[in-house]
N, CA, C and O atoms as a DFTB+ gen file, in Angstrom:
364 C
 N C O
     1  1    -128.961       1.453    -191.349
     2  2    -129.088       0.078    -190.869
     3  2    -129.212       0.127    -189.339
     4  3    -128.495       0.885    -188.687
     5  1    -130.099      -0.661    -188.776
     6  2    -130.259      -0.636    -187.328
     7  2    -129.250      -1.550    -186.639
     8  3    -128.587      -2.365    -187.280
     9  1    -129.150      -1.399    -185.347
    10  2    -128.135      -2.131    -184.585
    11  2    -128.361      -3.645    -184.618
    12  3    -127.398      -4.411    -184.621
    13  1    -129.613      -4.078    -184.643
    14  2    -129.853      -5.518    -184.703
    15  2    -129.393      -6.091    -186.043
    16  3    -128.879      -7.208    -186.092
    17  1    -129.568      -5.353    -187.106
    18  2    -129.054      -5.793    -188.414
    19  2    -127.530      -5.861    -188.402
    20  3    -126.936      -6.776    -188.972
    21  1    -126.903      -4.884    -187.745
    22  2    -125.439      -4.916    -187.592
    23  2    -125.017      -6.177    -186.845
    24  3    -124.043      -6.836    -187.209
    25  1    -125.764      -6.496    -185.801
    26  2    -125.494      -7.700    -185.012
    27  2    -125.601      -8.954    -185.885
    28  3    -124.729      -9.821    -185.839
    29  1    -126.662      -9.047    -186.671
    30  2    -126.847     -10.219    -187.536
    31  2    -125.718     -10.342    -188.557
    32  3    -125.214     -11.439    -188.797
    33  1    -125.325      -9.233    -189.151
    34  2    -124.222      -9.261    -190.121
    35  2    -122.928      -9.731    -189.467
    36  3    -122.174     -10.506    -190.055
    37  1    -122.679      -9.264    -188.262
    38  2    -121.465      -9.649    -187.535
    39  2    -121.490     -11.145    -187.214
    40  3    -120.483     -11.836    -187.368
    41  1    -122.642     -11.635    -186.769
    42  2    -122.781     -13.062    -186.459
    43  2    -122.601     -13.922    -187.704
    44  3    -122.008     -14.998    -187.639
    45  1    -123.110     -13.452    -188.830
    46  2    -122.948     -14.196    -190.081
    47  2    -121.479     -14.304    -190.466
    48  3    -121.032     -15.339    -190.961
    49  1    -120.735     -13.234    -190.236
    50  2    -119.303     -13.252    -190.546
    51  2    -118.590     -14.304    -189.684
    52  3    -117.783     -15.084    -190.191
    53  1    -118.890     -14.319    -188.394
    54  2    -118.291     -15.312    -187.489
    55  2    -118.710     -16.718    -187.912
    56  3    -117.888     -17.634    -187.933
    57  1    -119.973     -16.885    -188.243
    58  2    -120.484     -18.191    -188.662
    59  2    -119.788     -18.668    -189.940
    60  3    -119.413     -19.835    -190.049
    61  1    -119.622     -17.770    -190.894
    62  2    -118.941     -18.138    -192.143
    63  2    -117.517     -18.612    -191.883
    64  3    -117.063     -19.588    -192.481
    65  1    -116.824     -17.931    -191.004
    66  2    -115.455     -18.347    -190.669
    67  2    -115.471     -19.716    -190.008
    68  3    -114.659     -20.579    -190.342
    69  1    -116.390     -19.921    -189.073
    70  2    -116.466     -21.215    -188.385
    71  2    -116.849     -22.351    -189.334
    72  3    -116.366     -23.472    -189.182
    73  1    -117.704     -22.073    -190.298
    74  2    -118.052     -23.101    -191.285
    75  2    -116.872     -23.384    -192.215
    76  3    -116.691     -24.518    -192.660
    77  1    -116.082     -22.375    -192.506
    78  2    -114.865     -22.585    -193.301
    79  2    -113.883     -23.474    -192.551
    80  3    -113.228     -24.331    -193.144
    81  1    -113.787     -23.265    -191.252
    82  2    -112.935     -24.123    -190.419
    83  2    -113.428     -25.565    -190.494
    84  3    -112.627     -26.494    -190.600
    85  1    -114.739     -25.751    -190.438
    86  2    -115.301     -27.101    -190.502
    87  2    -114.958     -27.781    -191.827
    88  3    -114.612     -28.962    -191.848
    89  1    -115.052     -27.045    -192.923
    90  2    -114.713     -27.613    -194.234
    91  2    -113.230     -27.974    -194.290
    92  3    -112.864     -29.037    -194.794
    93  1    -112.388     -27.098    -193.778
    94  2    -110.948     -27.387    -193.769
    95  2    -110.631     -28.599    -192.893
    96  3    -109.773     -29.411    -193.241
    97  1    -111.316     -28.721    -191.769
    98  2    -111.127     -29.903    -190.916
    99  2    -111.553     -31.173    -191.642
   100  3    -110.864     -32.191    -191.583
   101  1    -112.686     -31.107    -192.321
   102  2    -113.147     -32.266    -193.093
   103  2    -112.106     -32.625    -194.152
   104  3    -111.772     -33.796    -194.331
   105  1    -111.604     -31.623    -194.842
   106  2    -110.588     -31.846    -195.862
   107  2    -109.336     -32.471    -195.247
   108  3    -108.726     -33.368    -195.829
   109  1    -108.970     -31.992    -194.086
   110  2    -107.804     -32.523    -193.384
   111  2    -107.984     -34.003    -193.067
   112  3    -107.040     -34.789    -193.155
   113  1    -109.203     -34.371    -192.700
   114  2    -109.498     -35.752    -192.314
   115  2    -109.683     -36.694    -193.512
   116  3    -109.409     -37.889    -193.407
   117  1    -110.144     -36.162    -194.642
   118  2    -110.557     -37.060    -195.723
   119  2    -109.788     -36.934    -197.035
   120  3    -109.554     -37.945    -197.698
   121  1    -109.400     -35.761    -197.421
   122  2    -108.865     -35.552    -198.769
   123  2    -107.471     -34.928    -198.795
   124  3    -106.999     -34.519    -199.856
   125  1    -106.829     -34.853    -197.674
   126  2    -105.570     -34.129    -197.589
   127  2    -104.472     -34.830    -198.373
   128  3    -104.223     -36.018    -198.169
   129  1    -103.815     -34.100    -199.268
   130  2    -102.685     -34.704    -199.979
   131  2    -101.534     -35.017    -199.023
   132  3    -101.414     -34.413    -197.958
   133  1    -100.719     -35.943    -199.409
   134  2     -99.564     -36.307    -198.599
   135  2     -98.730     -35.052    -198.336
   136  3     -98.510     -34.237    -199.232
   137  1     -98.280     -34.917    -197.115
   138  2     -97.455     -33.790    -196.663
   139  2     -98.205     -32.452    -196.645
   140  3     -97.572     -31.401    -196.535
   141  1     -99.509     -32.469    -196.748
   142  2    -100.279     -31.229    -196.736
   143  2    -100.837     -30.854    -195.376
   144  3    -101.389     -29.767    -195.208
   145  1    -100.699     -31.741    -194.406
   146  2    -101.299     -31.515    -193.091
   147  2    -100.785     -30.248    -192.419
   148  3    -101.557     -29.515    -191.800
   149  1     -99.509     -29.991    -192.536
   150  2     -98.915     -28.820    -191.879
   151  2     -99.568     -27.532    -192.381
   152  3     -99.901     -26.650    -191.589
   153  1     -99.747     -27.429    -193.676
   154  2    -100.320     -26.223    -194.258
   155  2    -101.795     -26.064    -193.902
   156  3    -102.252     -24.960    -193.605
   157  1    -102.530     -27.160    -193.932
   158  2    -103.949     -27.106    -193.585
   159  2    -104.104     -26.749    -192.103
   160  3    -104.977     -25.959    -191.746
   161  1    -103.279     -27.315    -191.259
   162  2    -103.343     -27.003    -189.829
   163  2    -103.069     -25.519    -189.591
   164  3    -103.696     -24.905    -188.727
   165  1    -102.147     -24.944    -190.343
   166  2    -101.848     -23.513    -190.208
   167  2    -103.050     -22.669    -190.633
   168  3    -103.369     -21.674    -189.983
   169  1    -103.705     -23.057    -191.703
   170  2    -104.894     -22.332    -192.159
   171  2    -106.000     -22.388    -191.110
   172  3    -106.645     -21.380    -190.821
   173  1    -106.211     -23.561    -190.551
   174  2    -107.238     -23.726    -189.518
   175  2    -106.898     -22.881    -188.300
   176  3    -107.770     -22.219    -187.737
   177  1    -105.655     -22.900    -187.898
   178  2    -105.214     -22.112    -186.748
   179  2    -105.460     -20.620    -186.973
   180  3    -105.945     -19.922    -186.083
   181  1    -105.126     -20.146    -188.150
   182  2    -105.330     -18.732    -188.468
   183  2    -106.807     -18.362    -188.403
   184  3    -107.168     -17.339    -187.821
   185  1    -107.654     -19.186    -188.995
   186  2    -109.089     -18.893    -188.978
   187  2    -109.674     -18.977    -187.571
   188  3    -110.570     -18.204    -187.230
   189  1    -109.188     -19.888    -186.762
   190  2    -109.661     -19.962    -185.367
   191  2    -109.307     -18.689    -184.612
   192  3    -110.112     -18.186    -183.828
   193  1    -108.113     -18.171    -184.844
   194  2    -107.708     -16.918    -184.196
   195  2    -108.607     -15.771    -184.641
   196  3    -109.038     -14.962    -183.819
   197  1    -108.889     -15.700    -185.930
   198  2    -109.761     -14.643    -186.447
   199  2    -111.160     -14.769    -185.836
   200  3    -111.748     -13.769    -185.424
   201  1    -111.683     -15.969    -185.777
   202  2    -113.000     -16.197    -185.190
   203  2    -113.024     -15.776    -183.724
   204  3    -113.969     -15.128    -183.272
   205  1    -111.995     -16.141    -182.997
   206  2    -111.919     -15.771    -181.577
   207  2    -111.836     -14.255    -181.416
   208  3    -112.516     -13.675    -180.570
   209  1    -110.997     -13.620    -182.233
   210  2    -110.864     -12.165    -182.151
   211  2    -112.189     -11.467    -182.444
   212  3    -112.554     -10.515    -181.755
   213  1    -112.901     -11.929    -183.449
   214  2    -114.205     -11.337    -183.762
   215  2    -115.206     -11.575    -182.635
   216  3    -115.980     -10.685    -182.283
   217  1    -115.185     -12.774    -182.077
   218  2    -116.148     -13.146    -181.036
   219  2    -115.899     -12.438    -179.716
   220  3    -116.809     -12.321    -178.896
   221  1    -114.688     -11.969    -179.501
   222  2    -114.348     -11.328    -178.227
   223  2    -114.001      -9.852    -178.398
   224  3    -113.497      -9.221    -177.469
   225  1    -114.265      -9.306    -179.566
   226  2    -113.959      -7.913    -179.872
   227  2    -114.775      -6.981    -178.983
   228  3    -115.967      -7.205    -178.771
   229  1    -114.133      -5.937    -178.464
   230  2    -114.812      -4.996    -177.579
   231  2    -116.012      -4.329    -178.256
   232  3    -117.055      -4.144    -177.628
   233  1    -115.869      -3.972    -179.515
   234  2    -116.985      -3.310    -180.202
   235  2    -118.192      -4.247    -180.338
   236  3    -119.337      -3.796    -180.303
   237  1    -117.934      -5.543    -180.493
   238  2    -119.016      -6.529    -180.539
   239  2    -119.706      -6.594    -179.176
   240  3    -120.935      -6.618    -179.100
   241  1    -118.928      -6.620    -178.118
   242  2    -119.497      -6.617    -176.775
   243  2    -120.307      -5.362    -176.501
   244  3    -121.377      -5.424    -175.896
   245  1    -119.791      -4.215    -176.950
   246  2    -120.525      -2.957    -176.780
   247  2    -121.857      -2.993    -177.527
   248  3    -122.883      -2.556    -177.005
   249  1    -121.829      -3.516    -178.748
   250  2    -123.059      -3.637    -179.531
   251  2    -124.067      -4.532    -178.813
   252  3    -125.251      -4.205    -178.739
   253  1    -123.594      -5.657    -178.288
   254  2    -124.493      -6.565    -177.567
   255  2    -125.086      -5.893    -176.336
   256  3    -126.274      -6.053    -176.053
   257  1    -124.272      -5.146    -175.606
   258  2    -124.776      -4.468    -174.410
   259  2    -125.809      -3.401    -174.757
   260  3    -126.781      -3.221    -174.023
   261  1    -125.611      -2.694    -175.867
   262  2    -126.616      -1.716    -176.302
   263  2    -127.918      -2.423    -176.670
   264  3    -129.005      -1.962    -176.323
   265  1    -127.797      -3.533    -177.367
   266  2    -128.989      -4.274    -177.771
   267  2    -129.680      -4.929    -176.577
   268  3    -130.901      -5.083    -176.580
   269  1    -128.923      -5.310    -175.571
   270  2    -129.495      -5.944    -174.374
   271  2    -130.524      -5.025    -173.725
   272  3    -131.522      -5.485    -173.171
   273  1    -130.271      -3.732    -173.800
   274  2    -131.157      -2.751    -173.171
   275  2    -132.179      -2.160    -174.137
   276  3    -132.815      -1.152    -173.828
   277  1    -132.338      -2.777    -175.294
   278  2    -133.261      -2.280    -176.313
   279  2    -134.624      -2.949    -176.136
   280  3    -134.780      -4.144    -176.389
   281  1    -135.592      -2.171    -175.705
   282  2    -136.939      -2.704    -175.462
   283  2    -137.730      -2.946    -176.740
   284  3    -138.813      -3.530    -176.694
   285  1    -137.203      -2.504    -177.884
   286  2    -137.917      -2.677    -179.151
   287  2    -137.715      -4.067    -179.751
   288  3    -138.385      -4.422    -180.720
   289  1    -136.802      -4.856    -179.190
   290  2    -136.546      -6.193    -179.724
   291  2    -137.653      -7.156    -179.315
   292  3    -138.197      -7.057    -178.216
   293  1    -137.981      -8.084    -180.203
   294  2    -138.961      -9.109    -179.843
   295  2    -138.276     -10.201    -179.010
   296  3    -137.072     -10.144    -178.760
   297  1    -139.055     -11.180    -178.592
   298  2    -138.527     -12.223    -177.706
   299  2    -137.346     -12.959    -178.334
   300  3    -136.315     -13.144    -177.688
   301  1    -137.493     -13.379    -179.590
   302  2    -136.423     -14.134    -180.250
   303  2    -135.156     -13.300    -180.408
   304  3    -134.051     -13.803    -180.203
   305  1    -135.308     -12.054    -180.765
   306  2    -134.147     -11.180    -180.902
   307  2    -133.443     -10.999    -179.558
   308  3    -132.216     -11.070    -179.477
   309  1    -134.223     -10.767    -178.514
   310  2    -133.644     -10.617    -177.173
   311  2    -132.923     -11.885    -176.741
   312  3    -131.860     -11.825    -176.123
   313  1    -133.495     -13.010    -177.064
   314  2    -132.869     -14.294    -176.713
   315  2    -131.552     -14.473    -177.459
   316  3    -130.578     -14.955    -176.880
   317  1    -131.507     -14.093    -178.733
   318  2    -130.251     -14.162    -179.485
   319  2    -129.165     -13.324    -178.815
   320  3    -128.018     -13.758    -178.707
   321  1    -129.526     -12.137    -178.370
   322  2    -128.561     -11.262    -177.702
   323  2    -128.092     -11.902    -176.402
   324  3    -126.895     -11.897    -176.112
   325  1    -129.013     -12.453    -175.615
   326  2    -128.645     -13.119    -174.357
   327  2    -127.659     -14.260    -174.593
   328  3    -126.666     -14.386    -173.876
   329  1    -127.931     -15.081    -175.588
   330  2    -127.053     -16.220    -175.890
   331  2    -125.675     -15.724    -176.332
   332  3    -124.656     -16.275    -175.916
   333  1    -125.641     -14.704    -177.162
   334  2    -124.359     -14.162    -177.615
   335  2    -123.557     -13.592    -176.450
   336  3    -122.342     -13.781    -176.384
   337  1    -124.218     -12.904    -175.540
   338  2    -123.524     -12.375    -174.360
   339  2    -122.966     -13.502    -173.498
   340  3    -121.843     -13.404    -173.003
   341  1    -123.735     -14.567    -173.317
   342  2    -123.249     -15.711    -172.539
   343  2    -122.051     -16.363    -173.212
   344  3    -121.128     -16.811    -172.531
   345  1    -122.053     -16.423    -174.540
   346  2    -120.916     -17.000    -175.261
   347  2    -119.655     -16.165    -175.079
   348  3    -118.554     -16.711    -174.998
   349  1    -119.806     -14.856    -175.015
   350  2    -118.641     -13.998    -174.769
   351  2    -118.085     -14.261    -173.377
   352  3    -116.870     -14.341    -173.196
   353  1    -118.958     -14.394    -172.405
   354  2    -118.519     -14.642    -171.028
   355  2    -117.761     -15.955    -170.936
   356  3    -116.785     -16.050    -170.191
   357  1    -118.192     -16.973    -171.681
   358  2    -117.520     -18.280    -171.672
   359  2    -116.098     -18.191    -172.204
   360  3    -115.227     -18.947    -171.772
   361  1    -115.852     -17.276    -173.135
   362  2    -114.541     -17.166    -173.763
   363  2    -113.645     -16.362    -172.886
   364  3    -112.483     -16.143    -173.226
């Protein structure tokens, strides 16, 4: 598997976690059983921590830096790497 495929798989994992957070937030706002808020908030908090850890992981940053210097990437791929690097800097 090439490094760009590794990058895409990693991004999908982060995206899946973030979408799970969105569903849990929606559930918290609309369908939460009485006295269930504490437990749902804990689940959301845990997933946010996991998402942050994945997004700021050193190995992820190393992968992005290797891809940044890869001349074989097309324009869209290079742009994805640039955006991901900027997102790491923001965090």
